[in-house]
Amino acid sequence: MAMLSHLTATCWRNFQGGRLNTQLFYGLRALHKSGASDAAGISATEEGAISDRLITQGDVGDKTRVKTLKEMPGPSTMSNLIEFFWKDGFSRIHEIQIEHSKKYGKIFKSRFGPQLVVSIADRDLVAQVLRAEGVAPQRGNMESWKEYRDMRGRSTGLISAEGEDWLKMRSVLRQLIMRPRDVAVFSDDVNSVVDDLIKRVYFLRSQQSDGLTVSNINDLYFKYAMEGVAAILYECRLGCLETNIPQKTQDYISALNLMFSSFKTTMYAGAIPKWLRPLIPKPWEEFCDSWDGLFKFSIIHVDKRFTELKGQLQRGEEVKGMLTHMLIHKEMTLEEIYANVTEMLLAGVDTTSFTLSWATYLLAKNPDIQEQIYAEVTQTLGPGTVATADDVPNLPLIRGLVKETLRLFPVLPGNGRVTQDDLVLGGYFIPKGTQLALCHYSTSFDEENFPNSSEFRPDRWIRKDTTDRVDNFGSIPFGYGIRSCIGRRIAELEMYLALTRLIQKFHISPSPLTTDVKAKTHGLLCPGAPINLQFIERQT
Amino acid sequence: MALVFALRQLAHVRLPEYSRRTAAASWGAWLTGQRSFKTGTQPLRSNSKVTVHFVNRDGEKITVKGSPGDSLLDVVINEDLDFDGFGACEGTLACSTCHLIFDEEVYQKLGPITDEEMDMLDLAYGLTDTSRLGCQICLTKALEGMVARVPESVADIRQSKDGSL
C-alpha cells in the first residue's frame, strides 16, 4: 500500500490497486482463512473427508446439483482462534493460505466469530469472481475507516468508500492516473527522485566500513517510494532522501510508521465492538491518532499547492499536474481530494518499497540473472543513458523482473470481495453478501499455473510474439478490473526506472550479514528480517 | 470557500475548454496540450466518417459510423450500443471487457499493440489470436467497413449452462 493499487498496486495499492487497501481488511480476511492448528487437525480432516464423499455422491446422482455452504470444507472456528491468537498466525497468513488450500481444496470456508469467509485458491475461480463483477465491487468491511472519517467530518477516499461514492471518485481519478500514456509524462519527475536515490546509495555505502553495504534496504526504498508518490500527488518534493529530513516530513513518516506498526491493533480497532472501547481504548485511539497525522500532512500540502496555483493562474502561467487538475476542475470536493490524496499516499509507499526490496534481494541472490538483465539494459540504452517510460517497452526483462518479483512476493498475498449477487462457484451456492478471500499467494505458487514455481525466472514473462500468452489469473498482484489498483501504472513506472538505474550503476550482491530472508505478513507481505545488500559500482 | 470560488472563476476564464470532459477524456492529452477528449489520439483531419460493423453476442450485425481518431470504445459509447459490461474501466487499461475479435486481414491493419494491452488481453475471456481491446483501436480510413465481433461473455456461458442462475 502502501496506498494506491498497488498506489497503486498499486494497485497503489489498487490504490490495487488500491493496494493498501487492504490492510485492515486483508487481516480480517486472513483471520478467517487460517486455521489449521495441530489440535484441530483431526476433526478438520474428517470434515474434509465427509465433504469429499458428498461431492462424489452428488456427482453420481445429479450432475447439476449445487452444494450448499454447509457442505463446504474448512477449518473450525476454534482452530482459527488458536492459530491466530495463540500461534501468531497473522504473520504466516500467506503460508496458512497454501496449507489450507492443500488440506481443504481450492475453495473452502473459515469462520471467525460471526464472520464467514469463503477462500478461493484457484486461478479459474478467481477469474470467474472478478469477471462477474458489477459496477461497484466491494472489497470488505471498511466500517472503522468510515467511522473515523464521519467522526472527524472527513470524506472517504478510494480505499474506504463504497458504492456510488466510490464509483464517482474512481471515475474521476482513473481518468488522471491509470492510462500508461498519461502516467508516462511523470517520467522526469520520477527520474529526479531516482537521481536522489542513487546519490543516497553512494552516501549510505560510504558510511559503512566496507564502503559497499546499504543495510536494511527497505528503509531506503520506503523513502524513495514516499518521495516519488509525493512528487506526483503533492507536486512538490518532501526531502525524504536528504540526510536531514524536514521536520514535517519526519512527522508524517512517524504517522505512517504508527499506522503500519500498529496494524494488528488497528485491525482490532475495527473488530472490537464499540461498547468495549471504554475498556480497551488503545487500538481505537492509535488508529485515530495515525489517521489524524496522515490527514494533517496531506491537508498542509494540498492547501499549499492551492495557494501557489492561485498565484500562477493570476499571473497567467501555464499549470499542469494531477493535483493541479483536481483543484482546477473540482470534479471532487476539496474534502474528497484530501481523503484520496491521503489514502493514495498511504497505499503507494510500502507496497512499492517492499517490492523493490524483494526485487534487489532476488537479483543479489541470482547473479546470473542479474547479468542477463544488465546486458539487456546496456544493449538497449547504451552506457549512462537515463531510461524514461518510452524505453520500458524495449526492456522486457525489467518488466519481467517486476512481474516475477510480485509473483514470488505478492505484496497483497490475498484480496477480498463481498459478492454482490448470488453465485455458483466451484459447485457451491454462494449467497449474495458473502465475504470472499482471493488467495493470490497460493495461486502464484501453483505448479499448474507456473512450472517450477519456486524458481526466480523473470524470463517466464517474456513473449515470443504478440499472440504469445504468458500471463493468467494465477498472478494478478494489482488485481483486475474496475476496483484494481489505481496506482498501478505509477508504481510500475517508479519501479522500472529505479531498478533500471540501479542495475546500470551497480552490481548488487548480498551482504555477508544477510542469509535467507523469509517473508512475513504484516498487513502486507514484507521481508521478515532486514535485507542488507552490497552495491558494487560498475566500471563504465 | 472564497478561495475556492475565486479559483473556480479563474479556471473558467483561463481554461474554458477544459471544463467539459467526456467520460473517456484523456488527462495525458490535456497535459501535453493535444486537447483530445477521446481515448483515441489521432488528429481529426477528416470530416468523413468510418463505417464499423459490430456483431453483438446474439450474432446481430449493427452498423454505425465513427470519426477517424475515435477508439472503438468511443464509438460504442457515442452510439449508445448496448453490449452488457463493455468498457467497464472506461478505456484505462484496467480490465479487458472491451475485448473484440477481428478477421485476420483487419487485425493486421489495427496498428501496434502495447505490453499493457497484451497483459490485459491475457485476462480476457474467450481470447483468440485476432483479439484486441476496443479502447486501444483508433479508427482510420483504412479500416472502413471493418467488422468487430463482441465475444460471448462469462455471463452468457453461465446462463446457458446453468438454468438456476
XYZ file of C-alpha atoms in Angstrom:
705
model
C 0.000 0.000 0.000
C 1.144 1.399 0.522
C -1.547 3.188 -0.836
C -2.557 3.116 -4.247
C -3.332 -0.465 -6.013
C -0.627 -1.281 -5.705
C -0.959 3.489 -5.025
C -1.431 1.558 -6.508
C -0.763 -1.766 -6.582
C -0.733 -0.455 -6.505
C -2.529 -1.459 -7.333
C -1.064 1.953 -5.277
C -2.416 -0.446 -3.718
C -5.199 -0.843 -6.302
C -4.921 2.177 -4.697
C -4.828 -2.059 -6.353
C -4.756 -1.006 -6.614
C -5.618 0.283 -4.060
C -3.257 -1.827 -2.713
C -3.110 -0.708 0.552
C -6.462 -1.051 0.651
C -6.124 -3.675 2.272
C -4.529 -3.761 5.414
C -7.379 -3.957 7.770
C -9.383 -5.831 5.527
C -6.896 -8.291 4.463
C -6.085 -9.036 8.007
C -9.648 -9.767 8.825
C -9.907 -11.892 5.798
C -6.866 -13.711 6.629
C -8.133 -14.320 10.030
C -10.920 -16.247 8.660
C -8.753 -18.210 6.428
C -6.357 -19.594 8.675
C -6.696 -22.206 10.870
C -5.229 -25.478 10.597
C -3.899 -25.972 14.008
C -2.454 -29.268 15.020
C -5.040 -29.572 17.734
C -7.889 -29.220 15.330
C -6.235 -31.134 12.541
C -8.040 -34.395 13.044
C -11.518 -33.054 13.094
C -10.775 -30.822 10.163
C -9.567 -33.755 8.113
C -12.673 -35.692 8.930
C -14.770 -32.803 7.826
C -12.889 -32.751 4.529
C -13.394 -36.475 4.002
C -17.107 -36.228 4.632
C -17.339 -33.458 2.185
C -15.460 -35.426 -0.443
C -17.976 -38.205 -0.106
C -20.803 -35.759 -0.528
C -19.236 -34.387 -3.663
C -18.911 -37.843 -5.165
C -22.465 -38.798 -4.334
C -23.705 -35.542 -5.743
C -21.822 -36.048 -8.968
C -23.116 -39.553 -9.455
C -26.700 -38.805 -8.528
C -27.188 -35.474 -10.199
C -24.610 -33.700 -12.325
C -26.087 -30.281 -11.730
C -26.721 -30.438 -8.005
C -25.361 -27.328 -6.412
C -23.916 -27.847 -2.975
C -24.589 -25.562 -0.035
C -22.112 -23.628 2.081
C -22.764 -26.102 4.870
C -21.185 -28.808 2.768
C -18.044 -26.770 2.089
C -14.892 -27.978 3.896
C -12.725 -25.733 6.047
C -11.040 -25.283 9.420
C -13.157 -24.935 12.531
C -13.755 -21.653 14.312
C -11.788 -22.837 17.313
C -8.745 -23.859 15.283
C -8.784 -20.438 13.647
C -8.788 -18.730 17.027
C -5.900 -20.830 18.251
C -3.919 -20.363 15.057
C -4.186 -16.622 15.098
C -4.246 -15.568 18.699
C -2.070 -18.218 20.313
C 0.255 -19.120 17.459
C 0.534 -15.702 15.825
C -0.890 -16.881 12.539
C -1.160 -13.259 11.438
C 2.451 -13.208 10.312
C 2.056 -16.530 8.484
C -1.224 -15.812 6.762
C 0.332 -16.405 3.357
C 1.682 -19.826 4.330
C -1.558 -20.780 6.030
C -3.295 -19.928 2.764
C -1.272 -22.603 0.978
C -1.607 -25.135 3.804
C -5.359 -24.751 3.844
C -5.748 -24.993 0.105
C -3.763 -28.243 0.151
C -5.855 -29.556 3.015
C -9.335 -28.394 2.071
C -9.166 -27.839 -1.660
C -9.437 -24.855 -3.966
C -12.497 -23.484 -2.259
C -13.009 -23.675 1.473
C -14.710 -21.809 4.257
C -13.424 -20.404 7.526
C -15.248 -18.774 10.349
C -14.101 -16.010 12.605
C -16.727 -15.256 15.200
C -19.864 -14.380 13.305
C -17.967 -13.697 10.065
C -17.830 -16.417 7.445
C -15.177 -16.195 4.746
C -15.024 -18.321 1.615
C -11.453 -18.664 0.328
C -10.777 -19.154 -3.373
C -7.370 -20.656 -4.171
C -7.869 -21.442 -7.826
C -6.975 -19.357 -10.853
C -10.144 -20.095 -12.802
C -12.437 -19.488 -9.849
C -10.661 -16.180 -9.140
C -11.222 -15.290 -12.793
C -14.886 -16.204 -12.522
C -15.379 -13.962 -9.490
C -13.577 -10.960 -10.963
C -15.150 -11.253 -14.402
C -18.617 -11.343 -12.911
C -18.106 -8.063 -11.044
C -20.691 -5.319 -11.213
C -20.155 -1.560 -11.409
C -19.021 -1.053 -7.798
C -17.277 -4.118 -6.362
C -16.816 -4.188 -2.610
C -13.635 -5.414 -1.014
C -14.672 -5.928 2.568
C -15.813 -4.233 5.683
C -14.298 -0.752 5.945
C -16.582 0.418 8.762
C -13.798 1.549 11.102
C -12.240 3.697 8.375
C -15.632 5.206 7.611
C -16.382 5.770 11.294
C -13.164 7.731 11.782
C -13.959 9.899 8.763
C -17.537 10.540 9.897
C -16.316 11.420 13.390
C -13.823 13.977 12.030
C -16.129 15.275 9.308
C -13.824 13.974 6.595
C -14.663 12.334 3.298
C -13.915 8.741 2.403
C -11.365 8.002 -0.340
C -10.975 5.217 -2.869
C -9.993 2.652 -0.255
C -12.658 3.415 2.311
C -15.574 4.426 0.055
C -18.181 2.065 -1.337
C -20.987 2.092 -3.862
C -21.852 5.322 -5.647
C -19.440 7.441 -3.618
C -16.619 5.139 -4.624
C -17.644 4.981 -8.283
C -17.860 8.753 -8.577
C -14.315 9.263 -7.238
C -12.899 6.310 -9.130
C -14.323 7.694 -12.389
C -12.510 10.966 -11.821
C -9.194 9.525 -10.654
C -8.846 6.775 -13.229
C -9.008 9.374 -15.963
C -5.956 11.012 -14.421
C -3.543 8.261 -13.453
C -4.498 4.902 -14.919
C -3.623 5.089 -18.604
C 0.023 4.217 -19.238
C 0.473 7.165 -21.588
C -0.965 9.570 -19.012
C 1.490 8.294 -16.438
C 4.447 8.334 -18.846
C 4.505 12.151 -18.573
C 5.682 11.731 -14.975
C 8.982 10.165 -16.130
C 11.034 13.293 -15.481
C 9.532 13.774 -12.013
C 10.237 10.152 -11.120
C 13.745 10.301 -12.592
C 14.642 13.283 -10.444
C 13.693 11.172 -7.421
C 15.774 8.281 -8.815
C 18.733 10.712 -9.035
C 18.381 11.272 -5.305
C 18.018 7.547 -4.639
C 21.325 6.839 -6.383
C 23.071 9.662 -4.505
C 21.695 8.248 -1.292
C 23.054 4.777 -2.113
C 26.533 6.314 -2.553
C 26.195 8.184 0.714
C 24.946 5.208 2.740
C 27.671 2.936 1.324
C 30.301 5.433 2.318
C 29.120 5.290 5.934
C 29.907 1.568 6.204
C 33.326 0.110 6.945
C 33.353 -1.913 3.707
C 32.245 1.100 1.681
C 29.710 -1.085 -0.158
C 26.842 -2.099 2.075
C 23.453 -0.479 2.460
C 21.833 -2.012 5.494
C 18.085 -2.522 5.780
C 17.486 -1.591 2.176
C 13.736 -1.291 2.702
C 14.250 1.851 4.752
C 15.844 3.490 1.707
C 13.141 2.285 -0.688
C 10.429 3.426 1.711
C 11.800 6.951 1.450
C 12.192 6.643 -2.307
C 8.589 5.487 -2.743
C 7.265 8.186 -0.458
C 9.217 10.890 -2.247
C 8.113 9.551 -5.632
C 4.431 9.355 -4.797
C 4.501 12.774 -3.159
C 6.190 14.296 -6.214
C 3.127 13.254 -8.212
C 0.375 13.645 -5.615
C 1.509 16.863 -3.931
C 3.520 18.215 -6.852
C 6.373 19.017 -4.513
C 9.426 17.379 -3.030
C 9.423 16.306 0.626
C 13.139 15.768 1.191
C 12.804 12.136 2.341
C 16.112 11.209 0.683
C 18.088 14.057 2.235
C 20.396 13.497 5.164
C 18.419 15.949 7.248
C 14.777 15.182 6.648
C 12.477 18.209 7.200
C 10.549 18.011 10.485
C 7.093 17.900 8.891
C 8.141 15.039 6.646
C 9.641 13.268 9.627
C 6.316 13.696 11.465
C 4.492 12.152 8.546
C 6.865 9.203 8.363
C 6.186 8.700 12.063
C 2.433 8.736 11.458
C 2.852 6.228 8.648
C 5.015 4.015 10.810
C 2.466 4.197 13.604
C -0.190 3.160 11.108
C 1.856 0.218 9.891
C 3.338 -0.890 13.190
C 0.029 -0.780 14.972
C -1.521 -2.737 12.164
C -2.662 -5.528 14.360
C -4.136 -3.285 16.978
C -5.812 -1.095 14.396
C -7.312 -4.181 12.940
C -8.798 -4.861 16.308
C -9.992 -1.266 16.294
C -12.480 -2.387 13.701
C -13.093 -5.788 15.233
C -13.647 -4.654 18.802
C -17.281 -3.689 19.343
C -17.828 -0.026 20.149
C -19.182 -0.764 23.632
C -15.874 -2.402 24.556
C -13.823 0.672 23.654
C -14.010 2.270 27.115
C -12.425 -0.924 28.459
C -9.857 -1.403 25.676
C -9.298 2.118 24.394
C -5.801 1.857 22.913
C -6.429 0.326 19.467
C -9.063 2.860 18.532
C -7.015 5.752 19.904
C -3.932 4.745 17.942
C -5.995 4.238 14.847
C -7.405 7.770 15.170
C -4.007 9.286 16.024
C -2.326 7.858 12.978
C -5.145 8.927 10.677
C -5.023 12.413 12.223
C -1.330 12.582 11.334
C -1.826 11.343 7.779
C -4.709 13.691 7.038
C -2.925 16.659 8.579
C 0.090 16.171 6.326
C -1.999 15.859 3.175
C -4.094 18.896 4.015
C -0.962 21.022 4.518
C 0.416 20.021 1.120
C -2.829 20.281 -0.809
C -3.543 23.717 0.678
C -0.013 24.844 -0.130
C -0.400 23.830 -3.765
C -3.827 25.501 -3.846
C -2.333 28.820 -2.773
C 0.554 28.576 -5.263
C -1.826 27.686 -8.029
C -3.996 30.717 -7.406
C -0.949 32.931 -7.856
C 0.170 31.118 -11.003
C -3.233 31.415 -12.627
C -3.467 35.102 -11.775
C -0.125 35.660 -13.451
C -1.356 33.714 -16.469
C 1.247 30.977 -16.091
C 0.795 27.558 -17.601
C -0.003 24.968 -14.965
C -0.014 21.192 -15.054
C -0.070 18.172 -12.808
C -2.503 15.753 -11.244
C -3.314 17.708 -8.095
C -3.491 20.897 -10.141
C -6.030 19.272 -12.409
C -8.143 18.156 -9.452
C -8.014 21.588 -7.851
C -8.979 23.382 -11.047
C -11.727 21.093 -12.245
C -13.359 20.453 -8.906
C -14.874 17.208 -10.066
C -14.346 16.208 -6.458
C -14.830 18.402 -3.393
C -11.781 19.647 -1.510
C -12.552 17.140 1.289
C -12.664 14.317 -1.252
C -9.331 15.468 -2.633
C -7.808 15.481 0.891
C -9.128 11.982 1.564
C -7.986 10.494 -1.724
C -4.547 12.034 -1.629
C -4.164 10.715 1.927
C -5.283 7.201 1.075
C -3.250 7.105 -2.122
C -0.072 8.148 -0.350
C -0.671 5.514 2.322
C -1.245 2.873 -0.369
C 1.721 3.811 -2.504
C 4.634 3.712 -0.121
C 5.284 0.344 1.496
C 3.781 -1.617 -1.382
C 6.386 -0.189 -3.711
C 9.215 -0.329 -1.196
C 8.664 -3.997 -0.299
C 8.602 -4.935 -3.968
C 11.830 -3.030 -4.645
C 13.410 -4.720 -1.627
C 12.495 -8.186 -2.881
C 13.497 -7.378 -6.458
C 17.013 -6.327 -5.487
C 17.260 -9.190 -2.982
C 16.401 -11.667 -5.763
C 18.920 -10.022 -8.116
C 21.605 -10.303 -5.473
C 20.789 -13.966 -4.872
C 20.745 -14.731 -8.622
C 23.844 -13.080 -10.109
C 23.470 -14.845 -13.490
C 20.003 -13.428 -13.991
C 21.231 -10.042 -12.836
C 23.928 -10.162 -15.557
C 21.333 -11.028 -18.223
C 19.225 -8.054 -17.218
C 22.316 -5.814 -17.064
C 23.220 -6.929 -20.606
C 19.720 -6.104 -21.838
C 19.785 -2.684 -20.193
C 23.216 -1.715 -21.550
C 22.467 -3.028 -25.049
C 19.176 -1.166 -25.179
C 20.184 2.078 -23.568
C 23.905 2.332 -24.030
C 26.058 3.310 -21.096
C 24.817 6.097 -18.886
C 21.540 6.816 -20.683
C 18.714 7.590 -18.279
C 15.650 5.499 -19.170
C 12.169 7.010 -19.418
C 8.747 5.401 -19.809
C 9.365 5.327 -23.575
C 12.289 2.917 -23.108
C 10.406 0.413 -20.963
C 8.822 -1.483 -23.918
C 12.394 -2.238 -25.040
C 13.337 -3.613 -21.613
C 11.234 -6.785 -21.378
C 13.427 -8.301 -18.668
C 12.933 -5.258 -16.449
C 9.183 -5.744 -16.808
C 9.667 -9.482 -16.231
C 11.717 -8.760 -13.119
C 8.876 -6.766 -11.570
C 6.248 -9.344 -12.545
C 8.306 -12.251 -11.266
C 9.112 -10.450 -8.008
C 5.417 -9.792 -7.439
C 4.593 -13.405 -8.221
C 7.047 -14.731 -5.645
C 6.291 -11.981 -3.144
C 2.828 -10.607 -3.900
C 2.695 -7.592 -1.645
C -1.000 -8.233 -1.175
C -0.999 -12.004 -0.655
C -4.768 -12.070 -0.831
C -7.603 -9.746 -1.629
C -11.260 -9.654 -0.729
C -14.613 -9.329 -2.388
C -18.121 -9.204 -0.990
C -20.385 -10.902 -3.517
C -22.961 -8.523 -4.972
C -25.197 -11.297 -6.354
C -25.910 -14.942 -5.715
C -23.245 -17.040 -7.390
C -22.372 -20.681 -8.056
C -18.658 -21.127 -7.506
C -16.800 -24.418 -7.738
C -20.103 -26.267 -7.415
C -21.235 -24.383 -4.314
C -24.064 -21.901 -3.958
C -22.613 -18.647 -2.604
C -25.307 -16.237 -1.436
C -25.115 -12.503 -2.112
C -23.157 -10.634 0.562
C -20.618 -13.423 1.244
C -17.058 -12.335 2.057
C -14.667 -13.978 -0.380
C -10.895 -14.176 0.041
C -8.993 -14.466 -3.236
C -5.817 -16.376 -2.390
C -3.300 -14.814 -4.763
C -0.276 -16.102 -2.859
C -1.470 -19.648 -3.230
C -2.262 -19.389 -6.967
C 1.130 -17.722 -7.582
C 2.862 -20.895 -6.427
C 0.524 -23.336 -8.160
C 2.676 -25.562 -10.400
C -0.141 -25.769 -12.907
C -0.017 -22.040 -13.378
C 3.747 -21.605 -13.078
C 6.001 -24.637 -13.642
C 8.931 -24.746 -11.200
C 7.018 -22.119 -9.316
C 9.566 -21.575 -6.568
C 12.273 -20.601 -9.085
C 13.005 -16.947 -9.804
C 12.704 -16.683 -13.579
C 11.924 -13.226 -14.946
C 12.118 -14.691 -18.467
C 8.963 -16.714 -17.922
C 7.131 -13.464 -18.649
C 8.837 -12.810 -21.996
C 6.581 -13.243 -25.015
C 7.760 -14.870 -28.221
C 5.342 -12.698 -30.228
C 2.241 -10.612 -29.698
C -0.072 -13.610 -29.717
C 2.002 -15.498 -27.138
C 0.027 -15.614 -23.898
C 2.172 -15.882 -20.821
C 0.048 -14.451 -18.070
C -3.149 -15.557 -16.430
C -5.231 -15.030 -13.343
C -2.686 -17.009 -11.297
C -0.662 -13.875 -10.582
C -2.572 -10.602 -10.534
C -0.681 -8.543 -7.972
C -2.520 -5.344 -8.861
C -5.903 -7.019 -9.097
C -8.127 -6.954 -12.144
C -10.997 -4.779 -13.273
C -12.581 -1.607 -12.064
C -11.521 -1.961 -8.443
C -7.929 -2.912 -9.280
C -5.014 -0.847 -8.030
C -5.453 2.685 -9.299
C -1.784 3.480 -8.648
C -0.565 0.520 -10.657
C 0.961 2.458 -13.534
C 2.613 4.971 -11.238
C 4.049 2.180 -9.087
C 5.269 0.309 -12.150
C 6.958 3.412 -13.534
C 8.646 4.088 -10.196
C 9.925 0.530 -10.039
C 11.037 0.264 -13.682
C 13.007 3.490 -13.577
C 14.596 2.827 -10.180
C 15.578 -0.777 -10.968
C 16.948 0.089 -14.408
C 19.180 2.796 -12.980
C 20.345 0.678 -10.020
C 21.247 -2.168 -12.394
C 23.078 0.242 -14.724
C 25.129 1.714 -11.883
C 25.797 -1.202 -9.561
C 26.364 -4.894 -9.320
C 24.155 -5.837 -6.395
C 25.344 -8.589 -4.019
C 24.080 -9.996 -0.756
C 25.860 -8.683 2.302
C 27.651 -11.406 4.250
C 25.321 -10.368 7.083
C 22.209 -11.358 5.132
C 21.383 -15.001 4.653
C 17.982 -16.189 3.512
C 15.212 -13.737 4.265
C 11.718 -15.132 4.575
C 8.512 -13.233 4.008
C 6.097 -12.471 6.793
C 2.684 -10.922 6.645
C 2.194 -7.690 8.496
C -0.881 -6.440 6.733
C 1.180 -6.736 3.577
C 3.748 -9.368 2.672
C 7.053 -7.914 3.829
C 10.637 -9.037 4.489
C 10.788 -10.942 7.765
C 14.286 -9.595 8.534
C 16.331 -6.621 7.357
C 17.788 -7.084 3.862
C 21.386 -5.825 3.644
C 22.913 -5.511 0.208
C 26.253 -4.508 -1.279
C 26.226 -2.055 -4.161
C 29.432 -2.510 -6.162
C 29.949 0.221 -8.709
C 30.067 -0.925 -12.338
C 33.008 0.170 -14.465
C 31.638 2.128 -17.390
C -14.809 28.970 0.360
C -13.978 32.365 -1.062
C -10.706 30.978 -2.288
C -12.437 28.041 -3.903
C -14.830 30.354 -5.648
C -12.080 32.661 -6.839
C -10.074 29.770 -8.197
C -13.064 28.367 -9.969
C -13.700 31.734 -11.582
C -10.102 31.931 -12.688
C -10.190 28.428 -14.003
C -13.214 29.136 -16.097
C -11.706 32.234 -17.611
C -8.334 30.713 -18.237
C -9.205 27.189 -19.151
C -12.733 27.182 -20.519
C -12.021 24.459 -22.989
C -11.034 22.069 -20.240
C -14.132 22.452 -18.162
C -16.101 19.984 -20.223
C -14.806 16.482 -20.235
C -16.353 13.347 -21.561
C -16.187 10.071 -19.744
C -13.363 8.999 -21.970
C -11.365 12.231 -21.813
C -7.646 11.824 -21.664
C -5.653 13.522 -18.973
C -2.434 12.906 -20.806
C -3.751 14.750 -23.800
C -4.538 17.675 -21.538
C -1.083 17.591 -20.051
C 0.630 17.583 -23.380
C -1.718 20.129 -24.863
C -3.260 17.918 -27.501
C -6.768 18.688 -26.309
C -8.266 15.402 -27.273
C -11.401 14.372 -25.440
C -11.270 10.845 -26.670
C -9.346 7.722 -25.892
C -8.032 7.913 -29.446
C -5.031 10.100 -30.131
C -5.113 10.651 -33.858
C -5.922 14.170 -35.009
C -9.271 14.980 -36.505
C -8.267 15.827 -40.033
C -11.160 14.459 -41.988
C -14.866 15.031 -41.728
C -15.591 11.780 -43.461
C -16.741 9.091 -41.090
C -15.615 5.481 -40.964
C -18.204 2.705 -41.107
C -17.877 -0.052 -38.496
C -19.956 -3.233 -38.323
C -20.249 -4.678 -34.835
C -21.540 -8.216 -34.388
C -23.140 -8.497 -30.956
C -23.371 -11.539 -28.706
C -26.597 -12.645 -30.369
C -24.877 -12.624 -33.755
C -26.713 -9.499 -34.922
C -24.852 -7.032 -37.100
C -25.027 -3.392 -36.014
C -23.652 -0.846 -38.465
C -22.529 2.551 -37.158
C -20.164 5.338 -38.136
C -17.315 6.866 -36.170
C -14.818 9.644 -36.709
C -11.198 8.932 -37.582
C -9.232 9.079 -34.331
C -12.088 7.743 -32.216
C -11.419 4.474 -30.465
C -13.842 1.612 -30.942
C -14.834 2.078 -27.296
C -15.657 5.728 -28.078
C -17.847 4.538 -30.939
C -19.708 2.085 -28.700
C -20.308 4.833 -26.116
C -21.206 7.551 -28.631
C -23.636 5.294 -30.470
C -25.052 4.033 -27.171
C -24.591 0.404 -28.201
C -25.830 -1.998 -25.553
C -23.098 -4.587 -25.048
C -23.512 -5.625 -21.428
C -20.469 -4.836 -19.287
C -18.480 -3.435 -22.202
C -15.699 -0.954 -21.397
C -16.060 -1.137 -17.606
C -12.841 0.767 -16.849
C -13.547 3.473 -19.443
C -10.507 2.768 -21.555
C -7.939 2.997 -18.764
C -6.394 -0.456 -19.352
C -7.537 -1.914 -16.047
C -9.841 -4.615 -17.438
C -10.479 -6.470 -20.681
C -14.231 -6.008 -21.010
C -13.927 -4.148 -24.339
C -12.392 -7.260 -25.889
C -13.252 -7.538 -29.614
C -12.391 -10.152 -32.223
C -11.420 -9.275 -35.813
C -10.851 -11.018 -39.108
C -7.201 -11.770 -39.786
C -6.771 -9.126 -42.500
C -8.391 -6.413 -40.375
C -6.325 -7.470 -37.357
C -3.138 -6.893 -39.370
C -4.192 -3.282 -40.044
C -5.022 -2.371 -36.443
C -1.668 -0.876 -35.544
C 0.849 -1.733 -32.851
C -0.115 -3.375 -29.604
C 1.406 -2.258 -26.295
C 2.665 -4.510 -23.497
C -0.065 -3.196 -21.219
C -2.765 -4.135 -23.705
C -1.263 -7.620 -24.093
C -1.205 -8.046 -20.325
C -4.898 -7.195 -20.163
C -5.736 -9.395 -23.157
C -4.195 -12.321 -21.295
C -7.052 -11.913 -18.828
C -9.794 -11.659 -21.453
C -12.499 -14.274 -21.683
C -12.648 -16.228 -24.949
C -9.329 -14.900 -26.231
C -8.356 -15.553 -29.868
C -5.232 -14.848 -31.961
C -7.029 -11.878 -33.531
C -8.324 -10.320 -30.316
C -7.721 -6.701 -29.336
C -9.116 -4.270 -26.788
C -11.588 -1.856 -28.354
C -10.275 1.063 -26.295
C -6.880 0.728 -27.990
C -8.070 0.629 -31.609
C -8.331 4.021 -33.286
C -10.387 4.432 -36.423
C -8.627 5.317 -39.677
C -9.963 5.498 -43.213
C -8.085 2.279 -43.949
C -10.444 0.488 -41.544
C -13.583 1.480 -43.488
C -16.151 -1.311 -43.342
C -14.342 -3.287 -40.652
C -16.173 -5.986 -38.693
C -15.676 -6.213 -34.922
C -17.196 -9.169 -33.115
C -18.154 -8.902 -29.436
C -17.215 -12.237 -27.825
C -19.567 -14.260 -25.700
C -19.356 -13.131 -22.087
C -18.915 -15.170 -18.945
C -22.482 -14.318 -18.012
C -23.764 -15.825 -21.273
C -21.938 -19.040 -20.566
C -23.349 -19.199 -17.087
C -26.890 -18.640 -18.291
C -26.633 -21.248 -20.983
C -25.040 -23.892 -18.783
C -26.821 -23.272 -15.546
C -30.505 -22.508 -15.698
C -30.707 -21.911 -11.970
C -28.839 -18.616 -12.224
